[in-house]
Amino acid sequence: MDRFAHLEWPFFEGRHRKLAREAETWARDNLAYAHGEDADAICKRLVQDLGCAGYLDHVANENVDVRSASVLREIFAYHAGLADFAFVMQGLGSGAIALAGTEAQKRKYLKKAATGDAIAAFALSEPDAGSDVQAIKTLAKRKGDGWALDGTKTWISNGGIADFYVVFAKAEEGISAFIVEAGELDASERIDIVAPHPMAVLKLKDSKATLLGEAGQGFKLAMRNLDIFRTTVAGAALGFARRAFHEALTRSRDRSMFGKTLADFQLTQAKLADMATAIDASALLTYRAGWERDVQKKRITREAAMAKMHATEAAQQVIDDAVQICGGLGVMRGHPVEKLYREVRALRIYEGATEVQKLIIARDLLKS
Ligand SMILES: Cc1cc2nc3c(=O)[nH]c(=O)nc-3n(C[C@H](O)[C@H](O)[C@H](O)COP(=O)(O)OP(=O)(O)OC[C@H]3O[C@@H](n4cnc5c(N)ncnc54)[C@H](O)[C@@H]3O)c2cc1C
């Protein structure tokens, strides 16, 4: 299966095909170190390398082209999960600044996120507010000319290595967005997850913060930011699924069994057919959402939710099938499909769990 055949679909332009070709070569030549053990050190280096190579500009930007960002996530996820993570976090972490920042804030934070000179993070979730975003308790109070924040954030990607955090907190006017520099909060409590990424709990205590956009508009801002990046989660899921499919196809052809190969058995062929179909369906939904936003300039809340939900659930199934096809090798620590099995799981939870995506889709259908 040609991994880039979909780039001939009418959703794409020549510049996407050129970007994909260049990124594929770059990823193949430059990401070997991204499979090491020290996730913090790897991510810091990845941000610099991705910045130098010019890729971060595709996500840390006022005009994110969703198709380009998704194609890049596909490619980075295919080669190394941490490369995809480091890439997208620069965009998610600076996205609210791109959407609502002042020119000075954009110069100070967004530009540095795009060159890899500063690491960005997005801090919305709290111990008692995950899917129920409106339940956040972190408080924002005016202090002198500025603001001070008190509260706890959790599950914060890049927590502990970020230079700045976009933090959502409750002010008198309602949920508002703020920029908090790393020195203003405590990120020493780290969180270890199945596929290690830099992640921490953030403790804010009278932390100095700068308002981002208008007070009371933070919830809308967070949702607008997620509208853009949710489609790209589907892109990452596609990259993981394509890699698992490649490993399964190769193994099934190479594995001798009962005087034939594993691929000669119809039970295997049925699995491969299901996997390839699920991957194509994910790609169609992902790039339909990207094309509607980039070209038709539409709000894509429903389309992005469909893409995220389908592509992450399908990737989980494709990767599970790949583990099954690889047999014992599939669960051997360090084997590509074993890593994918751990890597893909969180995608069905973050940026809105599958159940939340279903509610978003149904709400939109019932409204229309
Ligand atoms: C790897 C990873 C990275 C993350 N990075 C960040 C980050 O950078 N910044 C940030 O702010 N947050 C981040 N998060 C947090 C993430 O957004 C939350 O985990 C997510 O919103 C779910 O919240 P929760 O974990 O509190 O689960 P809960 O809200 O407790 O939900 C638990 C489960 O309930 C189910 N559920 C939810 N709503 C409904 C419903 N209405 N009906 C029925 N079932 C429902 C879902 O299956 C869900 O998984 C990250 C999480 C992970 C795992």
mmCIF file of N, CA, C and O in Angstrom, residues 251 255 322-323 325-338:
data_model
loop_
_atom_site.group_PDB
_atom_site.id
_atom_site.type_symbol
_atom_site.label_atom_id
_atom_site.label_comp_id
_atom_site.label_asym_id
_atom_site.label_seq_id
_atom_site.Cartn_x
_atom_site.Cartn_y
_atom_site.Cartn_z
ATOM 1 N N ARG A 251 5.543 -8.669 8.093
ATOM 2 C CA ARG A 251 5.678 -9.886 8.903
ATOM 3 C C ARG A 251 4.841 -11.035 8.316
ATOM 4 O O ARG A 251 5.294 -12.176 8.271
ATOM 5 N N ARG A 255 6.707 -14.497 7.386
ATOM 6 C CA ARG A 255 6.593 -15.552 8.396
ATOM 7 C C ARG A 255 6.176 -16.882 7.760
ATOM 8 O O ARG A 255 5.040 -17.000 7.254
ATOM 9 N N ALA A 322 -2.219 -5.704 14.291
ATOM 10 C CA ALA A 322 -0.800 -5.854 13.926
ATOM 11 C C ALA A 322 -0.059 -6.639 15.009
ATOM 12 O O ALA A 322 0.781 -7.491 14.709
ATOM 13 N N VAL A 323 -0.379 -6.361 16.281
ATOM 14 C CA VAL A 323 0.238 -7.113 17.385
ATOM 15 C C VAL A 323 -0.105 -8.593 17.223
ATOM 16 O O VAL A 323 0.750 -9.470 17.315
ATOM 17 N N ILE A 325 -0.925 -10.264 14.503
ATOM 18 C CA ILE A 325 -0.232 -10.844 13.343
ATOM 19 C C ILE A 325 1.245 -11.106 13.670
ATOM 20 O O ILE A 325 1.829 -12.088 13.226
ATOM 21 N N CYS A 326 1.838 -10.225 14.470
ATOM 22 C CA CYS A 326 3.267 -10.400 14.811
ATOM 23 C C CYS A 326 3.466 -11.453 15.904
ATOM 24 O O CYS A 326 4.603 -11.831 16.202
ATOM 25 N N GLY A 327 2.395 -11.914 16.540
ATOM 26 C CA GLY A 327 2.508 -12.954 17.563
ATOM 27 C C GLY A 327 3.354 -12.482 18.746
ATOM 28 O O GLY A 327 3.238 -11.318 19.155
ATOM 29 N N GLY A 328 4.222 -13.369 19.255
ATOM 30 C CA GLY A 328 5.049 -13.026 20.421
ATOM 31 C C GLY A 328 5.883 -11.781 20.201
ATOM 32 O O GLY A 328 6.035 -10.944 21.106
ATOM 33 N N LEU A 329 6.361 -11.618 18.978
ATOM 34 C CA LEU A 329 7.174 -10.424 18.672
ATOM 35 C C LEU A 329 6.399 -9.137 18.954
ATOM 36 O O LEU A 329 6.965 -8.118 19.334
ATOM 37 N N GLY A 330 5.090 -9.213 18.739
ATOM 38 C CA GLY A 330 4.241 -8.028 18.884
ATOM 39 C C GLY A 330 4.164 -7.492 20.296
ATOM 40 O O GLY A 330 3.800 -6.328 20.495
ATOM 41 N N VAL A 331 4.471 -8.360 21.273
ATOM 42 C CA VAL A 331 4.426 -7.862 22.655
ATOM 43 C C VAL A 331 5.836 -7.782 23.264
ATOM 44 O O VAL A 331 5.991 -7.543 24.453
ATOM 45 N N MET A 332 6.849 -7.939 22.414
ATOM 46 C CA MET A 332 8.219 -7.837 22.924
ATOM 47 C C MET A 332 8.599 -6.358 23.090
ATOM 48 O O MET A 332 8.457 -5.574 22.149
ATOM 49 N N ARG A 333 9.024 -6.013 24.303
ATOM 50 C CA ARG A 333 9.339 -4.606 24.568
ATOM 51 C C ARG A 333 10.330 -4.057 23.542
ATOM 52 O O ARG A 333 11.344 -4.684 23.255
ATOM 53 N N GLY A 334 9.988 -2.923 22.963
ATOM 54 C CA GLY A 334 10.874 -2.273 21.996
ATOM 55 C C GLY A 334 10.527 -2.601 20.541
ATOM 56 O O GLY A 334 10.972 -1.904 19.628
ATOM 57 N N HIS A 335 9.710 -3.647 20.302
ATOM 58 C CA HIS A 335 9.301 -3.938 18.915
ATOM 59 C C HIS A 335 8.393 -2.783 18.443
ATOM 60 O O HIS A 335 7.607 -2.251 19.235
ATOM 61 N N PRO A 336 8.492 -2.391 17.155
ATOM 62 C CA PRO A 336 7.678 -1.243 16.705
ATOM 63 C C PRO A 336 6.189 -1.357 17.046
ATOM 64 O O PRO A 336 5.586 -0.371 17.479
ATOM 65 N N VAL A 337 5.577 -2.537 16.882
ATOM 66 C CA VAL A 337 4.126 -2.580 17.154
ATOM 67 C C VAL A 337 3.820 -2.561 18.650
ATOM 68 O O VAL A 337 2.770 -2.063 19.069
ATOM 69 N N GLU A 338 4.765 -3.053 19.463
ATOM 70 C CA GLU A 338 4.572 -2.958 20.922
ATOM 71 C C GLU A 338 4.589 -1.488 21.337
ATOM 72 O O GLU A 338 3.761 -1.030 22.125
#
